[in-house]
Amino acid sequence: PDRITAMATELRKVGATVEEGADFIRITPPFPSQTGEARARLNPESRILNPAEGIDTYDDHRMAMCFSLAAFGGMGMRINDPGCVAKTFPDYFKRFASVTQAVPVIAIDGPSASGKGTVAMLVAAELGFNYLDSGALYRVLALAAQKHGVVLVDEAGLASLAGTMDVRFEGVDIWLDGERVGDEVRGEQCAAGASKVAALPAVRAALLAKQRAFRRAPGLVTDGRDMGSVVFPDAALKVFLTASAEVRAKRRYKQLMEKGMGANIATLLQEIRARDERDSQRSVAPLQQATDASLLDTTELNVDQAVQEVLTRYRSF
């Protein structure tokens, strides 16, 4: 392919403004903080809305090596077909890894209603790290499917939608394709839909790259059920956060009551135990403590104590 066109096409993926001619290329780099919707708004020609698609190399080793350097700017960078460097520099990416430091990740996994989301969000705020609520991604996908008319049994359609939707988190706010959807996502309909789409292998595979794209400097705190075991196996700290089913039921009851929603502790306890059983037995990403994850039982801890324990463990490294 034409090398100028190839370079211009891939530069636009990372938000650069590019002017190309027959024998020249003029590049205006994006601002460091310009990401997602803001970058697309300031630079309409950019396709950064789906950074997880990666950089295409056109079977050119120079493209792979050139774009890998963008990682020094704190941007998560995925190179498609990195093996093309074998033509001139077979161990390039091994050498590259030796002079770079991976963005640190704190992965907090655990069962439903264990408080892992609240703890993760507060830890991220304390450290100034980015935050990813992985469970919310599946709820957002269920909402996106509803908006786009994709049925929840259409695995291929859902996987395609998962790869193209633009999701971002800002504190407790959740945005989908530029629209604030936090309240909708937290509803029972999205929660039920999330359970269905999360069981589909193609959907989990499609969201894997999107989850990893949240790994940006200075660091990431993420919570879910397979963050440490599947999504970020190289996380700096892995915590399996749990509590007794009875305590989790009481916490969920308190949350619902504070939102003005009726609830019954006995029913909630039954539902939590049933979900624990389903999550531990499912064939796709079953809930389990990673072998290198440290256990944190919060049955006797409040939120502040749990947050401080995670921070202490991270800072001890």
Coordinates of N, CA, C and O in Angstrom, one line a residue, residues 21-185:
G21 N -0.1 14.6 1.0 CA 0.0 15.0 -0.4 C 0.7 13.8 -1.1 O 1.0 12.8 -0.6
A22 N 1.1 14.1 -2.4 CA 1.7 13.0 -3.2 C 3.1 12.7 -2.6 O 3.5 11.5 -2.7
D23 N 3.8 13.7 -2.1 CA 5.1 13.4 -1.6 C 5.4 14.0 -0.2 O 6.5 14.3 0.1
F24 N 4.3 14.3 0.5 CA 4.6 14.9 1.9 C 3.4 14.5 2.8 O 2.3 14.0 2.4
I25 N 3.7 14.6 4.1 CA 2.7 14.4 5.1 C 2.9 15.4 6.2 O 4.1 15.6 6.7
R26 N 1.9 16.2 6.6 CA 2.0 17.1 7.7 C 1.1 16.7 8.9 O -0.1 16.4 8.7
I27 N 1.8 16.6 10.1 CA 1.1 16.0 11.2 C 1.0 17.0 12.4 O 2.0 17.6 12.8
T28 N -0.2 17.1 12.9 CA -0.4 17.9 14.1 C -0.9 16.9 15.2 O -2.0 16.4 15.1
P29 N 0.0 16.7 16.2 CA -0.3 15.7 17.2 C -1.5 16.1 18.1 O -1.7 17.3 18.2
P30 N -2.2 15.2 18.7 CA -3.3 15.5 19.6 C -2.7 16.0 20.9 O -1.5 15.8 21.3
F31 N -3.5 16.8 21.7 CA -3.1 17.2 23.0 C -3.0 15.9 23.9 O -3.8 15.0 23.7
P32 N -2.1 15.9 24.8 CA -2.0 14.7 25.7 C -3.2 14.3 26.4 O -3.5 13.1 26.6
S33 N -4.0 15.3 26.8 CA -5.3 15.0 27.6 C -6.5 14.8 26.7 O -7.6 14.6 27.1
Q34 N -6.3 14.9 25.4 CA -7.4 14.8 24.4 C -7.7 13.4 24.1 O -7.0 12.7 23.4
T35 N -8.8 12.9 24.7 CA -9.1 11.5 24.5 C -10.6 11.3 24.2 O -11.4 12.2 24.4
G36 N -11.0 10.1 23.7 CA -12.4 9.8 23.5 C -13.2 10.8 22.8 O -12.8 11.3 21.7
E37 N -14.4 11.1 23.4 CA -15.3 12.0 22.7 C -14.7 13.4 22.4 O -14.9 14.0 21.3
A38 N -13.9 13.9 23.4 CA -13.3 15.2 23.2 C -12.4 15.3 22.0 O -12.4 16.2 21.2
R39 N -11.6 14.2 21.8 CA -10.7 14.2 20.7 C -11.4 14.1 19.4 O -11.1 14.7 18.4
A40 N -12.5 13.3 19.4 CA -13.3 13.2 18.1 C -14.0 14.5 17.8 O -14.1 14.8 16.6
R41 N -14.4 15.2 18.8 CA -15.1 16.5 18.6 C -14.1 17.5 18.0 O -14.5 18.3 17.1
L42 N -12.9 17.6 18.6 CA -11.9 18.5 18.1 C -11.3 18.2 16.8 O -10.9 19.0 16.0
N43 N -11.3 16.8 16.5 CA -10.7 16.3 15.3 C -11.6 15.3 14.6 O -11.5 14.1 14.8
P44 N -12.6 15.8 13.8 CA -13.6 14.9 13.3 C -13.1 13.8 12.4 O -13.7 12.8 12.2
E45 N -11.9 14.0 11.8 CA -11.4 12.9 10.9 C -10.8 11.8 11.7 O -10.5 10.7 11.2
S46 N -10.6 11.9 13.0 CA -10.0 10.9 13.9 C -11.1 9.8 14.1 O -12.2 10.1 14.3
R47 N -10.6 8.5 14.2 CA -11.5 7.4 14.5 C -11.1 6.8 15.9 O -11.3 5.6 16.1
I48 N -10.7 7.7 16.8 CA -10.2 7.2 18.1 C -11.3 6.7 18.9 O -11.0 6.1 20.0
L49 N -12.6 6.8 18.5 CA -13.7 6.3 19.3 C -13.5 4.8 19.6 O -14.1 4.3 20.6
N50 N -12.8 4.1 18.9 CA -12.5 2.7 19.2 C -11.1 2.3 19.2 O -10.5 1.7 18.3
P51 N -10.3 2.8 20.2 CA -8.9 2.6 20.2 C -8.5 1.2 20.3 O -7.4 0.8 20.0
A52 N -9.4 0.3 20.8 CA -9.1 -1.1 20.9 C -8.9 -1.8 19.6 O -8.4 -2.9 19.6
E53 N -9.3 -1.2 18.5 CA -9.1 -1.9 17.2 C -7.6 -2.0 16.8 O -7.3 -2.9 16.0
G54 N -6.8 -1.2 17.4 CA -5.4 -1.3 17.1 C -4.8 -0.7 15.9 O -5.6 -0.2 15.0
I55 N -3.5 -0.7 15.8 CA -2.8 -0.1 14.6 C -2.5 -1.2 13.6 O -1.9 -2.2 14.0
D56 N -2.9 -1.0 12.4 CA -2.6 -1.9 11.3 C -1.2 -1.6 10.8 O -0.8 -0.5 10.7
T57 N -0.4 -2.7 10.5 CA 1.0 -2.5 10.1 C 1.2 -2.6 8.6 O 2.2 -2.3 8.1
Y58 N 0.2 -3.1 7.9 CA 0.3 -3.3 6.4 C 1.5 -4.2 6.1 O 2.2 -4.0 5.0
D59 N 1.8 -5.1 7.0 CA 2.9 -6.0 6.8 C 4.2 -5.3 6.7 O 5.2 -5.7 6.0
D60 N 4.3 -4.1 7.4 CA 5.5 -3.2 7.3 C 6.1 -3.1 8.7 O 5.5 -2.5 9.6
H61 N 7.3 -3.6 8.9 CA 7.9 -3.6 10.2 C 8.1 -2.2 10.7 O 8.1 -2.0 11.9
R62 N 8.3 -1.3 9.8 CA 8.6 0.1 10.3 C 7.3 0.7 10.9 O 7.4 1.5 11.8
M63 N 6.1 0.3 10.4 CA 4.9 0.8 11.0 C 4.7 0.3 12.4 O 4.4 1.1 13.3
A64 N 5.1 -0.9 12.6 CA 4.9 -1.5 14.0 C 5.9 -0.8 14.9 O 5.5 -0.5 16.0
M65 N 7.1 -0.6 14.5 CA 8.1 0.0 15.4 C 7.8 1.4 15.7 O 7.9 2.0 16.8
C66 N 7.4 2.1 14.6 CA 7.1 3.5 14.7 C 6.0 3.8 15.7 O 6.1 4.6 16.6
F67 N 4.8 3.1 15.6 CA 3.7 3.4 16.4 C 3.8 2.9 17.8 O 3.1 3.3 18.7
S68 N 4.7 1.9 18.0 CA 4.9 1.4 19.4 C 5.4 2.6 20.3 O 5.2 2.6 21.5
L69 N 6.1 3.5 19.7 CA 6.7 4.7 20.4 C 5.6 5.6 21.0 O 5.9 6.3 22.0
A70 N 4.4 5.5 20.5 CA 3.3 6.3 21.0 C 3.0 5.9 22.5 O 2.4 6.7 23.2
A71 N 3.4 4.7 22.9 CA 3.1 4.3 24.3 C 3.9 5.1 25.3 O 3.4 5.2 26.4
F72 N 4.9 5.8 24.8 CA 5.7 6.7 25.8 C 4.9 7.9 26.1 O 5.2 8.6 27.1
G73 N 3.8 8.2 25.4 CA 2.9 9.3 25.7 C 1.8 9.0 26.7 O 0.9 9.8 26.9
G74 N 1.8 7.7 27.2 CA 0.8 7.3 28.2 C -0.4 6.7 27.5 O -1.4 6.5 28.2
M75 N -0.4 6.6 26.2 CA -1.5 6.0 25.5 C -1.4 4.5 25.4 O -0.4 4.0 25.0
G76 N -2.5 3.8 25.7 CA -2.5 2.4 25.5 C -2.4 2.1 24.0 O -3.2 2.7 23.2
M77 N -1.5 1.3 23.6 CA -1.3 1.1 22.2 C -1.3 -0.4 21.8 O -0.6 -1.2 22.5
R78 N -2.1 -0.8 20.9 CA -2.2 -2.2 20.4 C -1.7 -2.2 19.0 O -2.3 -1.6 18.1
I79 N -0.7 -3.1 18.7 CA -0.2 -3.2 17.4 C -0.7 -4.5 16.8 O -0.4 -5.6 17.3
N80 N -1.5 -4.4 15.7 CA -1.9 -5.6 15.1 C -0.8 -6.2 14.2 O 0.0 -5.5 13.6
D81 N -0.6 -7.5 14.3 CA 0.4 -8.2 13.6 C 1.8 -7.7 14.0 O 2.6 -7.3 13.1
P82 N 2.2 -7.8 15.3 CA 3.5 -7.3 15.7 C 4.6 -8.2 15.2 O 5.8 -7.8 15.1
G83 N 4.2 -9.4 14.7 CA 5.2 -10.4 14.2 C 5.9 -9.9 12.9 O 6.9 -10.5 12.5
C84 N 5.4 -8.8 12.3 CA 6.0 -8.3 11.1 C 7.4 -7.8 11.3 O 8.2 -7.7 10.3
V85 N 7.8 -7.5 12.5 CA 9.1 -7.0 12.8 C 10.2 -8.1 12.6 O 11.4 -7.8 12.6
A86 N 9.8 -9.3 12.4 CA 10.7 -10.4 12.3 C 11.6 -10.2 11.0 O 12.7 -10.8 11.0
K87 N 11.2 -9.4 10.1 CA 12.0 -9.2 8.9 C 13.3 -8.5 9.2 O 14.3 -8.9 8.6
T88 N 13.4 -7.6 10.2 CA 14.6 -6.9 10.5 C 15.0 -6.9 11.9 O 16.2 -6.7 12.2
F89 N 14.0 -7.1 12.8 CA 14.3 -7.0 14.3 C 13.4 -7.9 15.0 O 12.5 -7.5 15.7
P90 N 13.7 -9.2 15.0 CA 12.8 -10.3 15.5 C 12.4 -10.1 17.0 O 11.3 -10.4 17.4
D91 N 13.4 -9.6 17.8 CA 13.1 -9.4 19.2 C 12.9 -8.0 19.6 O 13.1 -7.6 20.7
Y92 N 12.3 -7.2 18.7 CA 12.1 -5.8 18.9 C 11.2 -5.6 20.1 O 11.6 -4.8 21.0
F93 N 10.1 -6.2 20.2 CA 9.1 -6.0 21.3 C 9.7 -6.5 22.6 O 9.3 -5.9 23.7
K94 N 10.5 -7.5 22.6 CA 11.2 -7.9 23.8 C 12.1 -6.8 24.3 O 12.2 -6.5 25.5
R95 N 12.9 -6.3 23.4 CA 13.8 -5.2 23.8 C 13.0 -3.9 24.2 O 13.4 -3.2 25.1
F96 N 11.9 -3.7 23.5 CA 11.1 -2.5 23.8 C 10.6 -2.6 25.2 O 10.6 -1.6 26.0
A97 N 10.1 -3.8 25.6 CA 9.6 -4.0 27.0 C 10.7 -3.8 28.0 O 10.4 -3.4 29.2
S98 N 11.9 -4.0 27.7 CA 13.0 -3.8 28.6 C 13.3 -2.4 29.0 O 13.9 -2.1 30.0
V99 N 12.8 -1.4 28.1 CA 13.1 0.0 28.4 C 11.8 0.7 28.7 O 11.8 2.0 28.8
T100 N 10.7 0.0 28.9 CA 9.4 0.6 29.3 C 8.9 0.0 30.5 O 9.3 -1.1 30.9
Q101 N 8.0 0.7 31.2 CA 7.4 0.2 32.4 C 5.9 0.2 32.2 O 5.3 1.2 31.8
A102 N 5.3 -1.0 32.5 CA 3.9 -1.1 32.2 C 3.1 -0.2 33.2 O 3.5 0.0 34.3
V103 N 2.0 0.4 32.7 CA 1.1 1.2 33.6 C 0.6 0.2 34.7 O 0.0 -0.8 34.4
P104 N 0.7 0.6 35.9 CA 0.3 -0.3 37.0 C -1.2 -0.5 37.1 O -2.0 0.5 36.8
V105 N -1.6 -1.7 37.4 CA -3.0 -2.0 37.5 C -3.3 -2.6 38.9 O -2.5 -3.5 39.3
I106 N -4.4 -2.2 39.5 CA -4.9 -2.8 40.7 C -6.2 -3.5 40.4 O -7.1 -2.9 40.0
A107 N -6.2 -4.8 40.4 CA -7.4 -5.6 40.0 C -8.1 -6.1 41.3 O -7.5 -6.9 42.1
I108 N -9.3 -5.7 41.4 CA -10.1 -6.1 42.6 C -11.3 -7.0 42.1 O -12.2 -6.5 41.5
D109 N -11.2 -8.3 42.3 CA -12.3 -9.2 42.0 C -13.1 -9.6 43.2 O -12.6 -9.5 44.3
G110 N -14.3 -10.2 43.0 CA -15.0 -10.7 44.1 C -16.5 -10.9 43.7 O -16.9 -10.6 42.6
P111 N -17.2 -11.5 44.6 CA -18.6 -11.9 44.3 C -19.5 -10.7 44.3 O -19.1 -9.6 44.7
S112 N -20.8 -10.9 43.9 CA -21.8 -9.9 43.9 C -22.0 -9.3 45.3 O -22.0 -10.0 46.3
A113 N -22.2 -7.9 45.3 CA -22.5 -7.2 46.5 C -21.4 -7.2 47.6 O -21.6 -7.0 48.7
S114 N -20.2 -7.5 47.1 CA -19.0 -7.5 48.1 C -18.5 -6.2 48.4 O -17.7 -6.0 49.3
G115 N -18.9 -5.2 47.6 CA -18.4 -3.8 47.8 C -17.2 -3.5 47.0 O -16.6 -2.4 47.2
K116 N -16.8 -4.4 46.1 CA -15.6 -4.2 45.3 C -15.6 -2.9 44.4 O -14.6 -2.3 44.3
G117 N -16.8 -2.6 43.9 CA -16.9 -1.4 43.1 C -16.7 -0.1 43.8 O -15.9 0.7 43.4
T118 N -17.3 0.0 45.0 CA -17.1 1.2 45.8 C -15.6 1.3 46.3 O -15.0 2.4 46.2
V119 N -15.1 0.2 46.7 CA -13.7 0.2 47.2 C -12.7 0.6 46.0 O -11.8 1.4 46.2
A120 N -13.0 0.0 44.9 CA -12.1 0.3 43.7 C -12.2 1.7 43.3 O -11.1 2.3 43.0
M121 N -13.4 2.3 43.3 CA -13.5 3.7 42.9 C -12.8 4.6 43.8 O -12.2 5.6 43.5
L122 N -12.9 4.3 45.2 CA -12.3 5.2 46.2 C -10.8 5.0 46.2 O -10.0 6.0 46.4
V123 N -10.3 3.8 45.9 CA -8.8 3.6 45.8 C -8.3 4.4 44.6 O -7.2 5.0 44.7
A124 N -9.0 4.3 43.5 CA -8.6 5.1 42.3 C -8.5 6.6 42.5 O -7.6 7.2 42.1
A125 N -9.5 7.1 43.2 CA -9.6 8.5 43.6 C -8.4 8.9 44.5 O -7.8 9.9 44.3
E126 N -8.1 8.0 45.4 CA -7.0 8.3 46.3 C -5.6 8.4 45.6 O -4.8 9.2 45.9
L127 N -5.5 7.5 44.6 CA -4.2 7.4 43.9 C -4.1 8.3 42.7 O -3.1 8.4 42.1
G128 N -5.3 8.8 42.3 CA -5.3 9.6 41.1 C -5.3 8.7 39.8 O -4.8 9.2 38.7
F129 N -5.7 7.5 40.0 CA -5.7 6.5 38.8 C -7.0 6.5 38.1 O -8.0 7.0 38.6
N130 N -7.0 6.0 36.9 CA -8.2 5.8 36.1 C -9.0 4.6 36.8 O -8.4 3.8 37.5
Y131 N -10.3 4.6 36.5 CA -11.2 3.6 37.1 C -12.0 2.9 36.1 O -12.5 3.5 35.2
L132 N -12.1 1.6 36.1 CA -12.9 0.8 35.2 C -13.8 -0.1 36.0 O -13.4 -1.0 36.8
D133 N -15.1 0.1 35.9 CA -16.1 -0.8 36.4 C -16.5 -1.8 35.3 O -17.3 -1.6 34.4
S134 N -15.8 -3.0 35.3 CA -16.0 -3.9 34.2 C -17.4 -4.5 34.1 O -17.9 -4.7 33.0
G135 N -18.1 -4.6 35.3 CA -19.4 -5.1 35.3 C -20.3 -4.1 34.6 O -21.3 -4.5 33.9
A136 N -20.0 -2.8 34.7 CA -20.9 -1.8 34.0 C -20.8 -1.9 32.5 O -21.7 -1.6 31.8
L137 N -19.6 -2.4 32.0 CA -19.5 -2.5 30.6 C -20.5 -3.5 30.0 O -21.1 -3.3 28.9
Y138 N -20.8 -4.6 30.7 CA -21.8 -5.5 30.3 C -23.2 -4.9 30.4 O -24.1 -5.2 29.5
R139 N -23.5 -4.1 31.4 CA -24.7 -3.5 31.6 C -24.9 -2.4 30.5 O -26.0 -2.2 29.9
V140 N -23.8 -1.7 30.2 CA -23.9 -0.7 29.1 C -24.2 -1.4 27.8 O -24.9 -0.9 26.9
L141 N -23.5 -2.5 27.5 CA -23.8 -3.3 26.3 C -25.2 -3.7 26.2 O -25.8 -3.6 25.1
A142 N -25.8 -4.1 27.3 CA -27.2 -4.5 27.3 C -28.1 -3.3 26.9 O -29.1 -3.4 26.2
L143 N -27.7 -2.1 27.4 CA -28.5 -0.9 27.1 C -28.3 -0.5 25.7 O -29.2 -0.1 25.0
A144 N -27.0 -0.6 25.2 CA -26.7 -0.3 23.8 C -27.5 -1.2 22.8 O -28.0 -0.8 21.8
A145 N -27.6 -2.5 23.2 CA -28.3 -3.5 22.4 C -29.8 -3.0 22.3 O -30.4 -3.1 21.2
Q146 N -30.3 -2.6 23.4 CA -31.7 -2.1 23.4 C -31.9 -0.9 22.5 O -32.9 -0.9 21.8
K147 N -31.0 0.0 22.6 CA -31.1 1.2 21.8 C -30.9 0.9 20.3 O -31.5 1.6 19.4
H148 N -30.1 -0.1 20.0 CA -29.8 -0.4 18.6 C -30.7 -1.6 18.0 O -30.5 -2.0 16.9
G149 N -31.6 -2.1 18.8 CA -32.4 -3.2 18.4 C -31.8 -4.5 18.2 O -32.2 -5.3 17.4
V150 N -30.7 -4.8 19.0 CA -30.0 -6.0 18.9 C -30.5 -6.9 20.0 O -30.5 -6.6 21.2
V151 N -31.0 -8.1 19.6 CA -31.6 -9.0 20.7 C -30.4 -9.6 21.4 O -29.3 -9.8 20.9
L152 N -30.7 -10.0 22.7 CA -29.7 -10.5 23.6 C -29.2 -11.9 23.3 O -28.4 -12.4 24.1
V153 N -29.8 -12.6 22.3 CA -29.3 -13.9 21.9 C -28.5 -13.8 20.6 O -28.0 -14.8 20.2
D154 N -28.3 -12.6 20.1 CA -27.6 -12.4 18.8 C -26.1 -12.2 19.2 O -25.6 -11.1 19.3
E155 N -25.4 -13.3 19.4 CA -24.0 -13.3 19.9 C -23.1 -12.4 18.9 O -22.3 -11.6 19.4
A156 N -23.2 -12.7 17.6 CA -22.4 -11.9 16.7 C -22.7 -10.5 16.7 O -21.8 -9.6 16.6
G157 N -24.0 -10.2 16.7 CA -24.4 -8.8 16.7 C -24.0 -8.0 18.0 O -23.5 -6.9 17.9
L158 N -24.0 -8.7 19.1 CA -23.6 -8.1 20.4 C -22.1 -7.9 20.4 O -21.6 -6.9 20.9
A159 N -21.4 -8.9 19.9 CA -19.9 -8.8 19.8 C -19.5 -7.6 19.0 O -18.6 -6.8 19.3
S160 N -20.2 -7.4 17.9 CA -19.9 -6.3 17.0 C -20.2 -4.9 17.7 O -19.4 -4.0 17.6
L161 N -21.3 -4.9 18.3 CA -21.7 -3.7 19.1 C -20.7 -3.4 20.2 O -20.4 -2.2 20.5
A162 N -20.3 -4.4 20.9 CA -19.3 -4.3 22.0 C -18.0 -3.6 21.5 O -17.4 -2.8 22.2
G163 N -17.6 -3.9 20.3 CA -16.4 -3.4 19.8 C -16.4 -2.0 19.3 O -15.4 -1.3 19.2
T164 N -17.6 -1.5 19.1 CA -17.8 -0.1 18.5 C -18.3 0.9 19.5 O -18.1 2.1 19.3
M165 N -19.0 0.5 20.5 CA -19.6 1.5 21.5 C -18.5 2.2 22.2 O -17.4 1.7 22.5
D166 N -18.7 3.5 22.5 CA -17.8 4.4 23.2 C -18.2 4.5 24.6 O -19.3 5.1 24.8
V167 N -17.5 4.0 25.5 CA -17.9 4.1 27.0 C -16.8 4.8 27.8 O -15.6 4.5 27.5
R168 N -17.2 5.6 28.7 CA -16.2 6.2 29.6 C -16.8 6.4 31.0 O -18.0 6.5 31.1
F169 N -16.0 6.4 32.0 CA -16.4 6.6 33.3 C -15.8 7.9 33.9 O -14.6 8.1 33.7
E170 N -16.6 8.7 34.6 CA -16.1 9.9 35.2 C -16.7 9.9 36.6 O -17.9 10.3 36.8
G171 N -16.0 9.4 37.6 CA -16.5 9.2 38.9 C -17.6 8.2 38.9 O -17.5 7.1 38.5
V172 N -18.8 8.7 39.4 CA -20.0 7.8 39.4 C -20.8 7.9 38.1 O -21.7 7.1 37.9
D173 N -20.4 8.8 37.2 CA -21.1 8.9 35.9 C -20.6 7.9 34.9 O -19.4 7.6 34.8
I174 N -21.5 7.4 34.1 CA -21.2 6.5 33.0 C -21.7 7.1 31.7 O -22.9 7.6 31.7
W175 N -20.9 7.1 30.7 CA -21.3 7.7 29.4 C -21.2 6.7 28.3 O -20.3 5.9 28.2
L176 N -22.3 6.7 27.4 CA -22.3 5.8 26.3 C -22.5 6.6 25.0 O -23.5 7.3 24.9
D177 N -21.5 6.6 24.1 CA -21.6 7.3 22.9 C -22.0 8.8 23.1 O -22.8 9.4 22.4
G178 N -21.3 9.4 24.1 CA -21.6 10.8 24.4 C -22.8 11.1 25.2 O -23.1 12.3 25.5
E179 N -23.5 10.1 25.7 CA -24.7 10.4 26.5 C -24.6 9.8 27.9 O -24.1 8.6 28.0
R180 N -25.0 10.6 28.9 CA -24.9 10.1 30.3 C -26.0 9.0 30.5 O -27.2 9.3 30.3
V181 N -25.6 7.8 30.9 CA -26.5 6.7 31.0 C -26.5 6.0 32.4 O -27.0 4.9 32.5
G182 N -25.8 6.7 33.4 CA -25.6 6.0 34.7 C -26.9 5.5 35.3 O -26.9 4.3 35.8
D183 N -27.9 6.3 35.3 CA -29.2 5.8 36.0 C -29.8 4.7 35.2 O -30.3 3.7 35.9
E184 N -29.8 4.7 33.9 CA -30.4 3.6 33.1 C -29.6 2.3 33.3 O -30.1 1.2 33.5
V185 N -28.2 2.4 33.3 CA -27.4 1.3 33.5 C -27.6 0.6 34.8 O -27.4 -0.7 34.9

